[in-house]
Coordinates of C-alpha atoms in Angstrom, one line a residue:
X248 CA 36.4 -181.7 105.7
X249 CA 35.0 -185.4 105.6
X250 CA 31.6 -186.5 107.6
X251 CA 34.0 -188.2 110.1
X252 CA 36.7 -186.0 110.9
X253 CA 33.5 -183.5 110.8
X254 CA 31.8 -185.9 113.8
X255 CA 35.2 -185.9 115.6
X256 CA 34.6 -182.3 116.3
X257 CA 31.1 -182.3 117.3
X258 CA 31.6 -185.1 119.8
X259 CA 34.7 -182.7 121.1
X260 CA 31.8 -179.7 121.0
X261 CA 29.6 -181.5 122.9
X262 CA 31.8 -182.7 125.5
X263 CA 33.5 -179.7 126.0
X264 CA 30.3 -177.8 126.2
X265 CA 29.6 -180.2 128.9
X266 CA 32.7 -179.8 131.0
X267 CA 32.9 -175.9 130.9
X268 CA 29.4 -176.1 132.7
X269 CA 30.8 -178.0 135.3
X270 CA 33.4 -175.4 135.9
X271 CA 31.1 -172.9 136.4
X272 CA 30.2 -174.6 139.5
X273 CA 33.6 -174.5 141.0
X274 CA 34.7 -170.4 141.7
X275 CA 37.2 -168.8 143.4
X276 CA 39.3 -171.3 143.7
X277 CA 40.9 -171.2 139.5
X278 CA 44.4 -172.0 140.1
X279 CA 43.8 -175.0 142.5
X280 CA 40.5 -176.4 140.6
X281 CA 43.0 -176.2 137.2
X282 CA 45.8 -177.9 138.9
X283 CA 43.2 -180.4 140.3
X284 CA 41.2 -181.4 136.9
X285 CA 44.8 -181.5 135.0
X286 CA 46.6 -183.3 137.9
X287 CA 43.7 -186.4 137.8
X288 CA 43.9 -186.1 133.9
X289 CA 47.4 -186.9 133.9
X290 CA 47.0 -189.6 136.1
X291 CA 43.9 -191.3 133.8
X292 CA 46.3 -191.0 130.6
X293 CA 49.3 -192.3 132.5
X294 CA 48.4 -195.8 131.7
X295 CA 47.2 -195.4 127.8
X296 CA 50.9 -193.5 127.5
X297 CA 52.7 -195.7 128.8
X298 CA 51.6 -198.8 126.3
X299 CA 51.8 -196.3 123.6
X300 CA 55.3 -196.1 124.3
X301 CA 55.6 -199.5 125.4
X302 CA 54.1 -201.3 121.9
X303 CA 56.7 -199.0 120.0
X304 CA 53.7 -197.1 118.7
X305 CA 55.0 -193.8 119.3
X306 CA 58.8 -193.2 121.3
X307 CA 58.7 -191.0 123.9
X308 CA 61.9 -188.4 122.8
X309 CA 62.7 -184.9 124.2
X310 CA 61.5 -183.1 120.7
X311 CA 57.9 -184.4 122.1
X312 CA 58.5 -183.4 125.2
X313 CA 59.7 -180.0 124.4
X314 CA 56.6 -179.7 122.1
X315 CA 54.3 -181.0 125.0
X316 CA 56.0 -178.6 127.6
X317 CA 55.3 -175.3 125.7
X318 CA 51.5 -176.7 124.6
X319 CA 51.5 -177.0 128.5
X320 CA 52.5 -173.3 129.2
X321 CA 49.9 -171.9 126.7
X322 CA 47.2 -174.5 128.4
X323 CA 47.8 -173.4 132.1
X324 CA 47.1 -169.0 131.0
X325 CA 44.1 -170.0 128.9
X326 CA 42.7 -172.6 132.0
X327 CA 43.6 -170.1 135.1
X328 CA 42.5 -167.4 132.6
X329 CA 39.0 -168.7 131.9
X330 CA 38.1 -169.9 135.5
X331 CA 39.1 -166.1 136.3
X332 CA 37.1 -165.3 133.5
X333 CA 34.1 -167.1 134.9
X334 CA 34.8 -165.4 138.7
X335 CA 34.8 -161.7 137.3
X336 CA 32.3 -161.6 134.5
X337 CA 29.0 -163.4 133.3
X338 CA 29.8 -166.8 132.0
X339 CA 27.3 -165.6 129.2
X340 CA 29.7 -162.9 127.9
X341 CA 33.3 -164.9 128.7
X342 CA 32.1 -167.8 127.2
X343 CA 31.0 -166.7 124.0
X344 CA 33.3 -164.3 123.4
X345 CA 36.5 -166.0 124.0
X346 CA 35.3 -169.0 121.5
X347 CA 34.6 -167.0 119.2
X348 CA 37.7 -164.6 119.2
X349 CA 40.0 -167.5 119.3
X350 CA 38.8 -169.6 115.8
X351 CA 38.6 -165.9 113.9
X352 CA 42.8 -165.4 115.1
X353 CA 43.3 -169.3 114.5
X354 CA 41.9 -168.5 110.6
X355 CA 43.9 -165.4 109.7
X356 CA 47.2 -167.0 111.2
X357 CA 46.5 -170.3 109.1
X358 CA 46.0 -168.4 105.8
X359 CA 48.1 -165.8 106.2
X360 CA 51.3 -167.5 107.5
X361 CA 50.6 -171.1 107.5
X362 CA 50.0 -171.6 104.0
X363 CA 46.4 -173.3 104.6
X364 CA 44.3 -172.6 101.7
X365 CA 40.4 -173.7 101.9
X366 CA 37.9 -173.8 99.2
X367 CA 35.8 -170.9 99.3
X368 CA 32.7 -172.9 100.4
X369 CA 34.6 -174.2 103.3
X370 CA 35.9 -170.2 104.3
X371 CA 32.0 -169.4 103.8
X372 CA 31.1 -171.7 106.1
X373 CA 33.9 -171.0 108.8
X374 CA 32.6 -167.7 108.7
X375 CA 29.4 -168.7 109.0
X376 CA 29.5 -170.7 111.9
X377 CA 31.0 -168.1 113.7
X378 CA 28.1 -165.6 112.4
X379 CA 25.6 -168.0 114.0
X380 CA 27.7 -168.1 117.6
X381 CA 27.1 -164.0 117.2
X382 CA 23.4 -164.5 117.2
X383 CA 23.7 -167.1 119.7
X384 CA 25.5 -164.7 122.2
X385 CA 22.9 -161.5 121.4
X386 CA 21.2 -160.2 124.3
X387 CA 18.5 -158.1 123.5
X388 CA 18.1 -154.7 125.4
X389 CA 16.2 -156.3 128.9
X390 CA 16.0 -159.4 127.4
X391 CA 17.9 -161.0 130.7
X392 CA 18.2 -157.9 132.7
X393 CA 21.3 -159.7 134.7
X394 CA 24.7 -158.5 132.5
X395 CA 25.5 -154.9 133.1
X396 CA 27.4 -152.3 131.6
X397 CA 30.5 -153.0 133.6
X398 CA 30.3 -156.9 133.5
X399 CA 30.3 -156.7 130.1
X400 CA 32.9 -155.2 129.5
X401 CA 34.9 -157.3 131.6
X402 CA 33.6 -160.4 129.7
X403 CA 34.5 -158.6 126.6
X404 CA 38.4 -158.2 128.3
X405 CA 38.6 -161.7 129.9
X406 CA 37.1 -163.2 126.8
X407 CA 39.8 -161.5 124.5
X408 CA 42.4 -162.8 126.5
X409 CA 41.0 -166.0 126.8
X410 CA 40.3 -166.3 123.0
X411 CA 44.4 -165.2 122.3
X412 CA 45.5 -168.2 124.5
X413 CA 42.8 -170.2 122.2
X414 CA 44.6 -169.3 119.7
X415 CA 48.1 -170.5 120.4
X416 CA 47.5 -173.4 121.7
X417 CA 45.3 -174.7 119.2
X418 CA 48.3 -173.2 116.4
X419 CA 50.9 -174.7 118.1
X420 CA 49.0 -178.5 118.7
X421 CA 48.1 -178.3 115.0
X422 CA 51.8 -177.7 114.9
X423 CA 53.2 -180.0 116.6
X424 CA 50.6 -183.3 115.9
X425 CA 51.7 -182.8 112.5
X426 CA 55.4 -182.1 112.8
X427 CA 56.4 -183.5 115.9
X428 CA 54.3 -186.8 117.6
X429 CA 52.1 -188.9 115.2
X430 CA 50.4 -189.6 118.6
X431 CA 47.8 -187.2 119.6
X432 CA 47.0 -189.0 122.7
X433 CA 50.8 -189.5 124.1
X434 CA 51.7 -186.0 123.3
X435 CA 48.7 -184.5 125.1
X436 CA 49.0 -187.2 127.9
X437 CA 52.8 -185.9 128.4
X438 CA 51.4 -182.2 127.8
X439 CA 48.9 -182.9 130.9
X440 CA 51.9 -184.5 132.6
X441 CA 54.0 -181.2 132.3
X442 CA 50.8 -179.2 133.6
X443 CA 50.5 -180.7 136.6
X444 CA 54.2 -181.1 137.1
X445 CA 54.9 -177.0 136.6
X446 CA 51.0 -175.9 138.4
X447 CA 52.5 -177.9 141.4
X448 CA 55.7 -175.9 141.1
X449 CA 53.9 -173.1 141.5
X450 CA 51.8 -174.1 144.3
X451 CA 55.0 -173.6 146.0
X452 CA 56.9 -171.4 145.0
X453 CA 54.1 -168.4 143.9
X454 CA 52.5 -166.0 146.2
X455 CA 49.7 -167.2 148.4
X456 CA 50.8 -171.0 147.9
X457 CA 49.2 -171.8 151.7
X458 CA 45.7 -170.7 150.4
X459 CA 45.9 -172.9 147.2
X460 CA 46.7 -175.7 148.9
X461 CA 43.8 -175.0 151.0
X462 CA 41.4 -174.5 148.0
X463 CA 43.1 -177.7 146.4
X464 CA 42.1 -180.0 149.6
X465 CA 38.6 -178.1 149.4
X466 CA 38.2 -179.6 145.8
X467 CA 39.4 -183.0 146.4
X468 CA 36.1 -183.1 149.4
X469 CA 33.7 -180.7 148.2
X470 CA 34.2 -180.7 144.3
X471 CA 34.5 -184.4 143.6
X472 CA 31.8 -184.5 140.5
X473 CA 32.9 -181.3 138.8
X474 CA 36.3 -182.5 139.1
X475 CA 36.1 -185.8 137.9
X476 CA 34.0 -184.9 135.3
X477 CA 36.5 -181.8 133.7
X478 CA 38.9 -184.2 134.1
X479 CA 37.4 -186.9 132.2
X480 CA 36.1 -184.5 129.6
X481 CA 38.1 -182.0 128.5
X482 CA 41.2 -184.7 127.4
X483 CA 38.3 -186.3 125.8
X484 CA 37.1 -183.8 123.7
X485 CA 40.7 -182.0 123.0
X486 CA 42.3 -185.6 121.7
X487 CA 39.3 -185.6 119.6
X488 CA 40.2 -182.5 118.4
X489 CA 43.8 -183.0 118.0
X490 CA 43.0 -186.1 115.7
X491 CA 41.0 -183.9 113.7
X492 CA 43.9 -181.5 112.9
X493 CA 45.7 -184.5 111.3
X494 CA 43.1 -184.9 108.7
X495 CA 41.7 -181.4 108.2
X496 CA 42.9 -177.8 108.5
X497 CA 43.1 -176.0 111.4
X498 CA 41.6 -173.1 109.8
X499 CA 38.1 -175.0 109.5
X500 CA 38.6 -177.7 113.2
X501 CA 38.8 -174.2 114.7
X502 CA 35.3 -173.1 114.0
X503 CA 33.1 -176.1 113.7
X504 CA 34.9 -177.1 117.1
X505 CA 33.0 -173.3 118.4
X506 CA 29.9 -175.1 118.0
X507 CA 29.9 -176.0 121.9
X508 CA 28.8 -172.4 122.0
X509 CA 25.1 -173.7 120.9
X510 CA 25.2 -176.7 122.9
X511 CA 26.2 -175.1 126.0
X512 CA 23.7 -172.1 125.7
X513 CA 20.9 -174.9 125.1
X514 CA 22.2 -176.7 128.1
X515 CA 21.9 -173.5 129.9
X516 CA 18.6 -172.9 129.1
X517 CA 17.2 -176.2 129.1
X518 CA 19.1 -176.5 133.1
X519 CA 19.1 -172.9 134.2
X520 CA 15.7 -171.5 132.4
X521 CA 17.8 -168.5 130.2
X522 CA 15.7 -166.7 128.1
X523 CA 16.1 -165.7 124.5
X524 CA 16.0 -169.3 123.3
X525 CA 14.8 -168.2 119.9
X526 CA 17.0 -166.3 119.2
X527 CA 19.5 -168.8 120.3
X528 CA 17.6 -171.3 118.0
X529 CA 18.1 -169.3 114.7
X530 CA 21.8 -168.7 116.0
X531 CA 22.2 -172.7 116.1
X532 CA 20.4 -173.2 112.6
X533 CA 22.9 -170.9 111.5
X534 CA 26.1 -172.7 112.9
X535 CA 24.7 -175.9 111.4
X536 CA 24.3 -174.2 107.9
X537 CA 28.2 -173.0 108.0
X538 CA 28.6 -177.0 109.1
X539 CA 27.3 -178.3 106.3
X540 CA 28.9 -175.5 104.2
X541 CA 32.3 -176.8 105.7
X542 CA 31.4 -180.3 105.1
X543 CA 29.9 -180.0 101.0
X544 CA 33.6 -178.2 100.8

């Protein structure tokens, strides 16, 4: 992996890091704060989508949009699923958890069925990196006092499920920014555009559809700033991210791209006053060692 496609990802690790802690703000309201954030997303990347098309840089054709529409699908369970993740169990345990499970499935599939082969430096350091987010994520018997047994284990379940839908989507946009759009940025801006398009369907037509259209007005007048901010963020760091996955292999974007585990647990602590930040310090020196493992590679 080169030192640039290398700072593509940390950029993406940083911003995303930075968005998820803005969706912790926003709970019990998942489904309508997803269709909100995705919605306004859409709407930002209408414009840069249509000169794409429009300057012949990229045709808009239905083997895109077919490509965007399932990337769509596999974005809607893993956002619903982590903002019911975040409403049921400690973000501390979902968190973690479901970005780490997701870049360990990402690597098997790619060496196993994709074909990918990394040097063994670069499978050290993938390895590695994810090693570190294990430290990063240790809580010490009473070292917080605030996860118990049960929470936990739901963390452990959400964040497995989470990390599954990880998975696929970040297989299938490797996929498909490969095979299918040389774009990243128009096939993720008509992915968004299917999003909103099938979470507004279902504000209609699934159970409880008055109440999420109550929660989606609440979010429009009392979420404004973590709205605007998922929404700016999380295209921003996932374009980043798709751009990587034309230049390197999925099987190594998918760890190093972890690394918003260390950023958001420093946020955390340097915001919210966790504890354990030593331990959370040798976790980070040990993500940055499987970094530069990935990048000598």
């Amino acid at each position: 992996m080169t030192f640039p496609v290398l700072g593509l990802v940390l950029i993406a690790s940083v911003a995303h890091a930075v968005w998820n802690l803005a969706a912790k703000s926003v709970t019990g309201k998942g489904y309508a704060f997803v269709l909100a954030y995705h919605g306004l997303s859409a709407l930002l990347l209408a414009p840069v989508a249509a000169v794409i098309i429009a300057t012949g840089t990229q045709s808009l054709n239905w083997g895109l949009v077919g490509a965007a529409a399932l990337s769509a699908v596999f974005h809607i369970a893993y956002s619903v699923a982590l903002q019911s993740g975040y409403d049921h169990a400690p973000l501390g345990v979902v968190y973690p958890t479901a970005r780490g499970i997701g870049p360990v499935v990402t690597i098997i599939i790619a060496v196993a069925f994709l074909g990918e082969r990394p040097t063994l430096a670069e499978v050290v350091g993938a390895f590695t990196v994810i090693a570190g987010i294990a430290v990063v994520t240790i809580r010490p018997r009473g070292g917080d006092g605030t996860t118990s047994g049960d929470g936990l284990r739901r963390g452990l379940t959400w964040g497995g499920l989470i990390g599954a839908f990880i998975a696929s989507y970040t297989l299938w946009d490797d996929f498909a920014v490969n095979h299918v759009s040389d774009s990243p940025l128009l096939y993720f801006a008509v992915s968004e555009a299917c999003v909103g398009l099938i979470m507004t369907a279902g504000v209609f037509a699934l159970p409880g559809g008055r109440e999420k259209r109550a929660d989606f007005r609440e979010i429009l007048t009392s979420h404004k700033r973590a709205l605007v901010t998922v929404a700016i963020l999380s295209p921003l760091a996932y374009v980043l991210v798709l751009y990587a996955m034309q230049q390197a292999p999925v099987a190594l974007v998918a760890p190093v791209r972890e690394t918003s585990i260390i950023v958001g647990t420093l946020l955390a602590w340097w915001f919210f006053g966790e504890r354990n930040v030593v331990l959370k310090l040798v976790g980070a020196l040990i993500v940055v060692a499987g970094i530069g493992l990935i990048a000598l590679g």
